[in-house]
PDB file of C-alpha atoms in Angstrom:
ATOM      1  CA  UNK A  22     -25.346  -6.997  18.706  1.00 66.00           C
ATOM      2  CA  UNK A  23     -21.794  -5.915  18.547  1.00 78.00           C
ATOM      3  CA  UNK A  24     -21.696  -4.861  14.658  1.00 92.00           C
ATOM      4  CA  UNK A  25     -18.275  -4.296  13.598  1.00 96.00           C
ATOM      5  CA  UNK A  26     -15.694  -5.159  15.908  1.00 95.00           C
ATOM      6  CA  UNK A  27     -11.667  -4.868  15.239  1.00 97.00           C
ATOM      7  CA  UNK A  28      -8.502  -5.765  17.245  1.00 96.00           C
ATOM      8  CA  UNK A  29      -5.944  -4.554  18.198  1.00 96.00           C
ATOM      9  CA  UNK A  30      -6.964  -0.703  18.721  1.00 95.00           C
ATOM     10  CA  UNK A  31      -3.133  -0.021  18.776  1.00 95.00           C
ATOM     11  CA  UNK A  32       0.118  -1.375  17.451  1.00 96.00           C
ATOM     12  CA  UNK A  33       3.443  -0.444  17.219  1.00 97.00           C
ATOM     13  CA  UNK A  34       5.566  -2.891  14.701  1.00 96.00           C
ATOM     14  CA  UNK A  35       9.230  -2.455  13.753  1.00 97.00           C
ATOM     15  CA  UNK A  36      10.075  -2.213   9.892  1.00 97.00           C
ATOM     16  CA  UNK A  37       9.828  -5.758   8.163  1.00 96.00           C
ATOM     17  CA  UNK A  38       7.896  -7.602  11.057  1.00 97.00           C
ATOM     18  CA  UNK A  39       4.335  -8.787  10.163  1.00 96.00           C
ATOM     19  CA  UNK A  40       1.392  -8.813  11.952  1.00 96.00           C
ATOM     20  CA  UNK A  41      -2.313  -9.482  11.305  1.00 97.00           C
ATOM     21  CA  UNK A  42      -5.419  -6.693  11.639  1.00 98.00           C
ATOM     22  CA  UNK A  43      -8.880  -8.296  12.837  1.00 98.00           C
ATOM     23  CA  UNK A  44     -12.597  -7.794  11.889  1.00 98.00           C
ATOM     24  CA  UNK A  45     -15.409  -9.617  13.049  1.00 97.00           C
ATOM     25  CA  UNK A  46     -19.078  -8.475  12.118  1.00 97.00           C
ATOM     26  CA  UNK A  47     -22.210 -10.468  13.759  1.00 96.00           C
ATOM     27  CA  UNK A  48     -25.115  -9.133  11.514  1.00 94.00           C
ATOM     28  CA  UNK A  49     -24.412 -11.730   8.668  1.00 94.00           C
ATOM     29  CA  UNK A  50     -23.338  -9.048   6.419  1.00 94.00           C
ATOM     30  CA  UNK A  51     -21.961 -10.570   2.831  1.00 94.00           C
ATOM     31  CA  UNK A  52     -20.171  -7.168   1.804  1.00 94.00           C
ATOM     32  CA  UNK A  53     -16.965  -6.287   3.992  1.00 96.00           C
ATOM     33  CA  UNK A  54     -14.337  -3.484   3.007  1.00 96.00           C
ATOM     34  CA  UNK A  55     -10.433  -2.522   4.792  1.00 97.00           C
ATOM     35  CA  UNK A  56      -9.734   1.334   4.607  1.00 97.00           C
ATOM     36  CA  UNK A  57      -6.855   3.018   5.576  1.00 96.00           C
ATOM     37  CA  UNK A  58      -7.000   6.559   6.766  1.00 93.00           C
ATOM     38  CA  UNK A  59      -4.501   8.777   6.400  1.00 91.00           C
ATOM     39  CA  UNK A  60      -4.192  12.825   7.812  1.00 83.00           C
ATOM     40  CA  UNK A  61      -5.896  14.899   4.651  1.00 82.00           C
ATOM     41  CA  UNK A  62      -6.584  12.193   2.409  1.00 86.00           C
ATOM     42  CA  UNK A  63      -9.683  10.362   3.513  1.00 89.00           C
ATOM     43  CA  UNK A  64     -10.291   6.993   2.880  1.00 93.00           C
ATOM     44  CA  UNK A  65      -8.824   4.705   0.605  1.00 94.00           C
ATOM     45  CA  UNK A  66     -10.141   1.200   0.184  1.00 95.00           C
ATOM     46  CA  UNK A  67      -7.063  -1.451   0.169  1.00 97.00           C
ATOM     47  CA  UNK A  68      -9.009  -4.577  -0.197  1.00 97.00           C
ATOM     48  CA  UNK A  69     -12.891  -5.980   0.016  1.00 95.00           C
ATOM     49  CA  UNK A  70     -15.033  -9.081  -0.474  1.00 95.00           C
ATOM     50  CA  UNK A  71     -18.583  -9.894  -1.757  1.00 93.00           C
ATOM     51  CA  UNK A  72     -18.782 -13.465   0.073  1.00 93.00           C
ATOM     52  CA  UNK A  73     -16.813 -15.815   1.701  1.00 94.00           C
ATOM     53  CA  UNK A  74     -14.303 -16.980  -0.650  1.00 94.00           C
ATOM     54  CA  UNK A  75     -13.951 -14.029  -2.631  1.00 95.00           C
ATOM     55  CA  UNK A  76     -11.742 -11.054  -2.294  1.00 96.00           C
ATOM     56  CA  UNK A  77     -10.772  -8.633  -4.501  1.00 95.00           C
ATOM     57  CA  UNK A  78      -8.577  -5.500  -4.690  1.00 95.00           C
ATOM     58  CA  UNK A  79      -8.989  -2.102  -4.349  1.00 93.00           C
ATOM     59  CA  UNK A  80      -7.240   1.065  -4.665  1.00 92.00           C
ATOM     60  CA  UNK A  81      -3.989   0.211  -2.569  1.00 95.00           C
ATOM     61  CA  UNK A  82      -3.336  -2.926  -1.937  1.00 97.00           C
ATOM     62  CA  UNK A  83       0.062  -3.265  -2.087  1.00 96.00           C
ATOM     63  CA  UNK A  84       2.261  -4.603   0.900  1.00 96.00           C
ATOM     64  CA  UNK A  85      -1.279  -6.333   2.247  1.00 97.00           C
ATOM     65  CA  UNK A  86      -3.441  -9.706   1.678  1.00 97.00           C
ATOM     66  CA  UNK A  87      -7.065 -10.996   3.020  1.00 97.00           C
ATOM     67  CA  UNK A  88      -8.399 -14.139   3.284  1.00 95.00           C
ATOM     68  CA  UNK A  89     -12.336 -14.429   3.765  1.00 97.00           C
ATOM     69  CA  UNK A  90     -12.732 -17.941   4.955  1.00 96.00           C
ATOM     70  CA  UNK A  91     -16.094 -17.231   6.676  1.00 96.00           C
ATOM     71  CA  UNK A  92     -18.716 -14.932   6.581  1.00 96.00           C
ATOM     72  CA  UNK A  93     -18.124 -13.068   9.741  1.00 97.00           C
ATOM     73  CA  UNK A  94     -14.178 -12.508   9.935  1.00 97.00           C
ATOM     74  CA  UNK A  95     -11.899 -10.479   7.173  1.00 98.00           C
ATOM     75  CA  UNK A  96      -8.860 -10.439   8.580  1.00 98.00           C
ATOM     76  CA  UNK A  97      -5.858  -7.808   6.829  1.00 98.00           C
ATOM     77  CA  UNK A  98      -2.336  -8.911   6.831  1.00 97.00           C
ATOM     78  CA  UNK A  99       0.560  -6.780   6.426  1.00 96.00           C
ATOM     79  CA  UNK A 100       3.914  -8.631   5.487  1.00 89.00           C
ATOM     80  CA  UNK A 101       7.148  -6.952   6.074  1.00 93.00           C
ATOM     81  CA  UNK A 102       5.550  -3.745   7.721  1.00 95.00           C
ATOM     82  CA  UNK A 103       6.707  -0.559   6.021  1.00 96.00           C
ATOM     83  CA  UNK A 104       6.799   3.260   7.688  1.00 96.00           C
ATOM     84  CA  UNK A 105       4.167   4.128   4.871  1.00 95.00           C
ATOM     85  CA  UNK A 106       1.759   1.530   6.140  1.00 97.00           C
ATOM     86  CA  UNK A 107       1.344   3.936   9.280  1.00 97.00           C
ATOM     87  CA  UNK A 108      -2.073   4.543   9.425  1.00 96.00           C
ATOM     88  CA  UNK A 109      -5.615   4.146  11.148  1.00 94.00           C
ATOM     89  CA  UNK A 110      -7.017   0.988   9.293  1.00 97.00           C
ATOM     90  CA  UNK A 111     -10.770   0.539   9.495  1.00 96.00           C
ATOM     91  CA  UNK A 112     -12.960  -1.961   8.428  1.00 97.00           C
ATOM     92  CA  UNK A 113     -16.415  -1.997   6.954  1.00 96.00           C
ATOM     93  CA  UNK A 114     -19.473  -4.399   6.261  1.00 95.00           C
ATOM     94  CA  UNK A 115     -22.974  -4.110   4.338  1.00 93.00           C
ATOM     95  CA  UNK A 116     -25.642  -6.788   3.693  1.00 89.00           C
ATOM     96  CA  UNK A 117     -25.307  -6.803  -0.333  1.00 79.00           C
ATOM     97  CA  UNK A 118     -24.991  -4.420  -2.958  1.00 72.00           C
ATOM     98  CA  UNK A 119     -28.253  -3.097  -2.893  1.00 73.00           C
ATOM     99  CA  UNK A 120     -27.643  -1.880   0.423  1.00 77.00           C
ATOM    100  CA  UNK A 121     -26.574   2.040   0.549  1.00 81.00           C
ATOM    101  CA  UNK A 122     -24.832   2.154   3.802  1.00 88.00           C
ATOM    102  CA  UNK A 123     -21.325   0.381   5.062  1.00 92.00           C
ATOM    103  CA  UNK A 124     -21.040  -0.063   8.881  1.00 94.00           C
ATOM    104  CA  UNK A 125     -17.473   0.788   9.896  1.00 94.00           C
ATOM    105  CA  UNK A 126     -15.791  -0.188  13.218  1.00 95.00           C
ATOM    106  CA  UNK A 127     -13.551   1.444  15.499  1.00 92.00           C
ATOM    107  CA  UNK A 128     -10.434   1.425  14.129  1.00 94.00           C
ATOM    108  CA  UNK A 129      -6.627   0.287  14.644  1.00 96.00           C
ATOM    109  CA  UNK A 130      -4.420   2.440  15.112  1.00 95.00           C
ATOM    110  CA  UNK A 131      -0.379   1.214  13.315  1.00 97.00           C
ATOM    111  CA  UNK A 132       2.732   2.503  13.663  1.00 96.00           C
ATOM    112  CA  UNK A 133       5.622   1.453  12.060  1.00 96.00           C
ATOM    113  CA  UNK A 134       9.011   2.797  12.920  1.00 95.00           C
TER     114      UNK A 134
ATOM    115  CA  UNK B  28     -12.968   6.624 -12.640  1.00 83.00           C
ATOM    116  CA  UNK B  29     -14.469   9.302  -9.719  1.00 87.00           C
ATOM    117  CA  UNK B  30     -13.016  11.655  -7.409  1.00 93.00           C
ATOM    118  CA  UNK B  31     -13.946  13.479  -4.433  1.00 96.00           C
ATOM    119  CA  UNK B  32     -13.447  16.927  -3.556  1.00 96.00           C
ATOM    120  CA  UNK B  33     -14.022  18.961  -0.280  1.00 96.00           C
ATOM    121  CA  UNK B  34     -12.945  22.155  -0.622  1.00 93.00           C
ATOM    122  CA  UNK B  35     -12.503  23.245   3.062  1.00 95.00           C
ATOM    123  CA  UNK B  36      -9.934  20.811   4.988  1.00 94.00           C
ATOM    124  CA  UNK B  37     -11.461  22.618   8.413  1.00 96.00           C
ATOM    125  CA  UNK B  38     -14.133  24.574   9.387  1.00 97.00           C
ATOM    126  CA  UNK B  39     -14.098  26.716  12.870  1.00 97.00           C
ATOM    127  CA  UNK B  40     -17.890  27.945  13.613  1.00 97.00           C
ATOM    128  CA  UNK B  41     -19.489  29.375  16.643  1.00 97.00           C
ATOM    129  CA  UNK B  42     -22.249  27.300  18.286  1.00 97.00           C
ATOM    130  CA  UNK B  43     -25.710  28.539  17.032  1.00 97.00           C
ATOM    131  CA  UNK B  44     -24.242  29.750  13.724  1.00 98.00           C
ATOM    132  CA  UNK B  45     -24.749  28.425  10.307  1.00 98.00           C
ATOM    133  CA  UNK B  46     -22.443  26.096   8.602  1.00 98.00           C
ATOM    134  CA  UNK B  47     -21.659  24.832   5.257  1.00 97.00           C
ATOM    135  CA  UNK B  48     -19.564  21.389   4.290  1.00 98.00           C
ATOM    136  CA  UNK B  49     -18.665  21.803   0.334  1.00 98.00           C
ATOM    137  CA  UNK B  50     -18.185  18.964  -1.723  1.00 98.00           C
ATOM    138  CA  UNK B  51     -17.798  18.569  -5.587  1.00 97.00           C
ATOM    139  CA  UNK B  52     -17.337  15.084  -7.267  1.00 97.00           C
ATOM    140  CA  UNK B  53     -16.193  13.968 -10.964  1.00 95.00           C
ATOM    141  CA  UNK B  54     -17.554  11.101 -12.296  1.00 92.00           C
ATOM    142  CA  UNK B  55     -18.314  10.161 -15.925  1.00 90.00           C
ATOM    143  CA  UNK B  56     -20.975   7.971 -14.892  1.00 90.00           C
ATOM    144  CA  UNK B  57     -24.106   8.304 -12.721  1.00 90.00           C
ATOM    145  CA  UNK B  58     -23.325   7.953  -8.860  1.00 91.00           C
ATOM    146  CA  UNK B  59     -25.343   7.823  -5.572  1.00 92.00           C
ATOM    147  CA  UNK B  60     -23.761  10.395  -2.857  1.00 95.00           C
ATOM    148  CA  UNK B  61     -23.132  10.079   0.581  1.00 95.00           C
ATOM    149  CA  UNK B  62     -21.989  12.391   3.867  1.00 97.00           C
ATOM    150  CA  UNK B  63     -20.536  10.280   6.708  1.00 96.00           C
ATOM    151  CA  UNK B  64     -19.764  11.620  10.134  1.00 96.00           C
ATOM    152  CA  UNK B  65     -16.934  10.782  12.390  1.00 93.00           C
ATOM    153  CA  UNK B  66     -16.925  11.628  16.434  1.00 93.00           C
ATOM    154  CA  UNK B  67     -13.301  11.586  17.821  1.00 89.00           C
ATOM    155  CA  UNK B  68     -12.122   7.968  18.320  1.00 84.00           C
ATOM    156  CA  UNK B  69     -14.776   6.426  16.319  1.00 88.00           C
ATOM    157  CA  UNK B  70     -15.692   4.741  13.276  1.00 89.00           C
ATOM    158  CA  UNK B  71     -17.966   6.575   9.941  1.00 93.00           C
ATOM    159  CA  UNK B  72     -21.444   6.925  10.594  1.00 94.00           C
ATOM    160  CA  UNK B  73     -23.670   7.428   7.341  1.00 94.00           C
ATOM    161  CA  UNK B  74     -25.332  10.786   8.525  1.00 96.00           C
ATOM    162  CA  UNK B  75     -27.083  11.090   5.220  1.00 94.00           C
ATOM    163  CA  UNK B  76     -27.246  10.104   0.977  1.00 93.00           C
ATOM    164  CA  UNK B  77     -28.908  10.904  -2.253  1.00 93.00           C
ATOM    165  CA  UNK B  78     -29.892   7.862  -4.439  1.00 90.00           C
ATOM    166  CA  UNK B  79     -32.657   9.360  -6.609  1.00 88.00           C
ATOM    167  CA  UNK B  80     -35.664  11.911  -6.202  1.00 88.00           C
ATOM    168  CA  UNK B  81     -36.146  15.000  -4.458  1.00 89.00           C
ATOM    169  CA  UNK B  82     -32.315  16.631  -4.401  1.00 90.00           C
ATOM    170  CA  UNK B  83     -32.542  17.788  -0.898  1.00 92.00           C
ATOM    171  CA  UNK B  84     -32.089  15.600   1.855  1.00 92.00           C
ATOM    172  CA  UNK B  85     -32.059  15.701   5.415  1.00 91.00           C
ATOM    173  CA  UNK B  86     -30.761  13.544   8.484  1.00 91.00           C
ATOM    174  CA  UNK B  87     -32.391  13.261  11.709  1.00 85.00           C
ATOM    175  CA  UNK B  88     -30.033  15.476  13.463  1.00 89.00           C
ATOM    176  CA  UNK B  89     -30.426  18.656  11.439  1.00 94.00           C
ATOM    177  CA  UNK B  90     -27.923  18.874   8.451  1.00 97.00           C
ATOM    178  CA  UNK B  91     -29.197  18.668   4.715  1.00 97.00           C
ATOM    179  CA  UNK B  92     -27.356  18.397   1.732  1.00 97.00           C
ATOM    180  CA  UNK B  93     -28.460  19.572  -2.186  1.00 95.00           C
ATOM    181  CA  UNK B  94     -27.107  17.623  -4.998  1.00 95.00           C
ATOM    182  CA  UNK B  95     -26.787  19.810  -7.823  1.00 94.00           C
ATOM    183  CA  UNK B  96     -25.947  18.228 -10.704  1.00 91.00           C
ATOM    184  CA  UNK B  97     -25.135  20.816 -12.905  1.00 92.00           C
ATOM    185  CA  UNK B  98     -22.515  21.956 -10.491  1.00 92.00           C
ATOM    186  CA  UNK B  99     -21.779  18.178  -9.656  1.00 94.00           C
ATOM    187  CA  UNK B 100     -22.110  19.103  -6.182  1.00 96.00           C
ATOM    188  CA  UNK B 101     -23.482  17.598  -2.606  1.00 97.00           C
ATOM    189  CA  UNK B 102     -22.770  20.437  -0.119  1.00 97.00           C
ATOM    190  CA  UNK B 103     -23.776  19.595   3.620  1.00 97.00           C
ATOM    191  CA  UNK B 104     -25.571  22.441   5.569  1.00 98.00           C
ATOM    192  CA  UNK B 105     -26.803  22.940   9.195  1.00 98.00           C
ATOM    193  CA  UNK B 106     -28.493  26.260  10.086  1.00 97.00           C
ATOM    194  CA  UNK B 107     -27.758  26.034  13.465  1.00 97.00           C
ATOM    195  CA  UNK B 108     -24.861  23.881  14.924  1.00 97.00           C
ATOM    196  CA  UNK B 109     -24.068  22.729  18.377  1.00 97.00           C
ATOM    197  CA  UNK B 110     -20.744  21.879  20.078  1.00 96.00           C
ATOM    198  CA  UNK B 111     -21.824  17.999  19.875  1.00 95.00           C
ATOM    199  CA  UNK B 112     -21.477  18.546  15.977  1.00 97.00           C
ATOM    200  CA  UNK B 113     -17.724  18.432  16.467  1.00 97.00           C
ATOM    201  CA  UNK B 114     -16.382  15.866  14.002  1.00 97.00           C
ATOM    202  CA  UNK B 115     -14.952  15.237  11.003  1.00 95.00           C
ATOM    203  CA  UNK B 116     -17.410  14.915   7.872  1.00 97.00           C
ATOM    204  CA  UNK B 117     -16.732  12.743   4.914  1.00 96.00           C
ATOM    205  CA  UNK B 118     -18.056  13.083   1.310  1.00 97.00           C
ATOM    206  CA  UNK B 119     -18.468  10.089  -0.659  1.00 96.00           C
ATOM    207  CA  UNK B 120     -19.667   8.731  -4.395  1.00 94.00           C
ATOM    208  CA  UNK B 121     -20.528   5.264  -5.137  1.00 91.00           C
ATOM    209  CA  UNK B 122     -21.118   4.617  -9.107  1.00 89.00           C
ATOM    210  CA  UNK B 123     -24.714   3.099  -9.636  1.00 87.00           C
ATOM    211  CA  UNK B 124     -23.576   0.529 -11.561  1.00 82.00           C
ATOM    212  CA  UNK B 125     -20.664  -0.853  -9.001  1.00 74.00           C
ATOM    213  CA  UNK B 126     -20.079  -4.081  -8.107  1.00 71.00           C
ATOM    214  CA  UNK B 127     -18.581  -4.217  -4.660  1.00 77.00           C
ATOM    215  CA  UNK B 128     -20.661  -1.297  -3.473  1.00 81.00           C
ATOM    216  CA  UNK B 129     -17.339   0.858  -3.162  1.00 87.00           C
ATOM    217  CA  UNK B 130     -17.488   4.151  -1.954  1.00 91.00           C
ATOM    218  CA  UNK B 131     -14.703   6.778  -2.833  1.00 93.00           C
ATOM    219  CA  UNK B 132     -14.113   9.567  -0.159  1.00 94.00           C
ATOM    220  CA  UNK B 133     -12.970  12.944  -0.090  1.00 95.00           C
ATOM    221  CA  UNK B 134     -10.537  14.107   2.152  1.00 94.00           C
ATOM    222  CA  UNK B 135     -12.477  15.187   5.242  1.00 95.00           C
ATOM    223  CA  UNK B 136     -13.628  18.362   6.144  1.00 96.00           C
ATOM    224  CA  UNK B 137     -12.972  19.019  10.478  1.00 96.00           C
ATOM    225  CA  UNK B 138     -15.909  21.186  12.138  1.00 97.00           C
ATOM    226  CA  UNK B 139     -14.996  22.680  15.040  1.00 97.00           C
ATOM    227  CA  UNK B 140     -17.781  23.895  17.168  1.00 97.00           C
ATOM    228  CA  UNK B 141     -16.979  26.582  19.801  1.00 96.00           C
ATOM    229  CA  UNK B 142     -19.211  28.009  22.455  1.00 95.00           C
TER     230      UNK B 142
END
């Protein structure tokens, strides 16, 4: 049982190129969530998803866009990379929303210069 | 809307000695509160939450927290801490009524255990 897996652990992108941020979860988990994590200011939720099919926004989601096709990937695309999407992105699941507890992955580590 | 505040961005303790995490929250409605953990190159862990009942709570490992709701507080405690507490803690709120289930985080609090 992996849990919440995410690729790549590092990237370096030039200003304006895209590129696309990975999650996979195996425990059939409905709920999935993409933080970014910035140096003093926590967590910030950019985007999550109740089901396949359904995605929603949340605080800052600008300059990004998910797709939730199946239950077990929520991938996070960045178009036209900006410097102030330099960040550690991780990504979350939890069964439902009765369930108190998100399971995060790893991490990815961006850099845009 | 709710917002999370920890009040110390680090925290430098000697191994054995006491700590204390603070954290104060605003919300205008009711919320559950959380404490994650994060070990150097990892993901959160939940390490512990309040949802309803007795305001003290504790996690396996040794920390508690007190909600305090006069004070709108959910400060994380550890009498006696260890260099493998070395991390960086996370307070969070999640409204009751929230679809999504989304948490909002403070900014992180760094403990740094030394021998």
């Amino acid at each position: 049982n992996a849990g919440v897996t995410q690729t790549p652990k590092f990237r370096i992108l030039k200003i304006g190129q895209s590129m696309t941020l990975q999650c996979t979860q195996d425990m059939n988990h409905n709920y999935m969530y993409w933080y970014r994590q910035d140096p003093g200011m926590g967590l910030k939720l950019i985007y999550y998803s109740v089901g396949a099919g359904i995605t929603d926004k949340g605080e800052v989601p600008n300059g990004y866009n998910v797709s939730r096709s199946t239950t077990e990937d929520f991938p996070l695309r960045l178009e036209l990379a900006a410097p102030s999407q330099t960040s550690v992105y991780f990504c979350a699941s939890s069964p439902d929303k009765s369930s108190y507890e998100q399971y995060f992955g790893p991490g990815t580590r961006l850099t845009v210069t | 809307a709710q917002s999370v505040t920890q009040l110390d961005s680090q925290v430098p303790v000697f191994e054995e000695a006491p700590v204390e995490l603070r954290c104060n929250y605003s919300s205008s409605v009711s919320v559950y509160l959380f404490w994650y953990v994060q070990y150097p190159n990892q993901g959160l862990q939940l390490l512990l939450k309040y949802l309803s009942g007795s305001t003290l709570v504790e996690s396996i490992n040794g920390f508690e927290a007190e909600f305090n709701k006069s004070q709108t507080s959910f400060h994380l405690r550890k009498p006696s801490v260890h260099i493998s507490d070395t991390a960086e803690y996370f307070c969070a709120v999640r409204p009751i009524y929230n679809q999504g289930g989304k948490l909002i985080f403070g900014q992180g609090t760094e403990l740094s255990v030394k021998p």
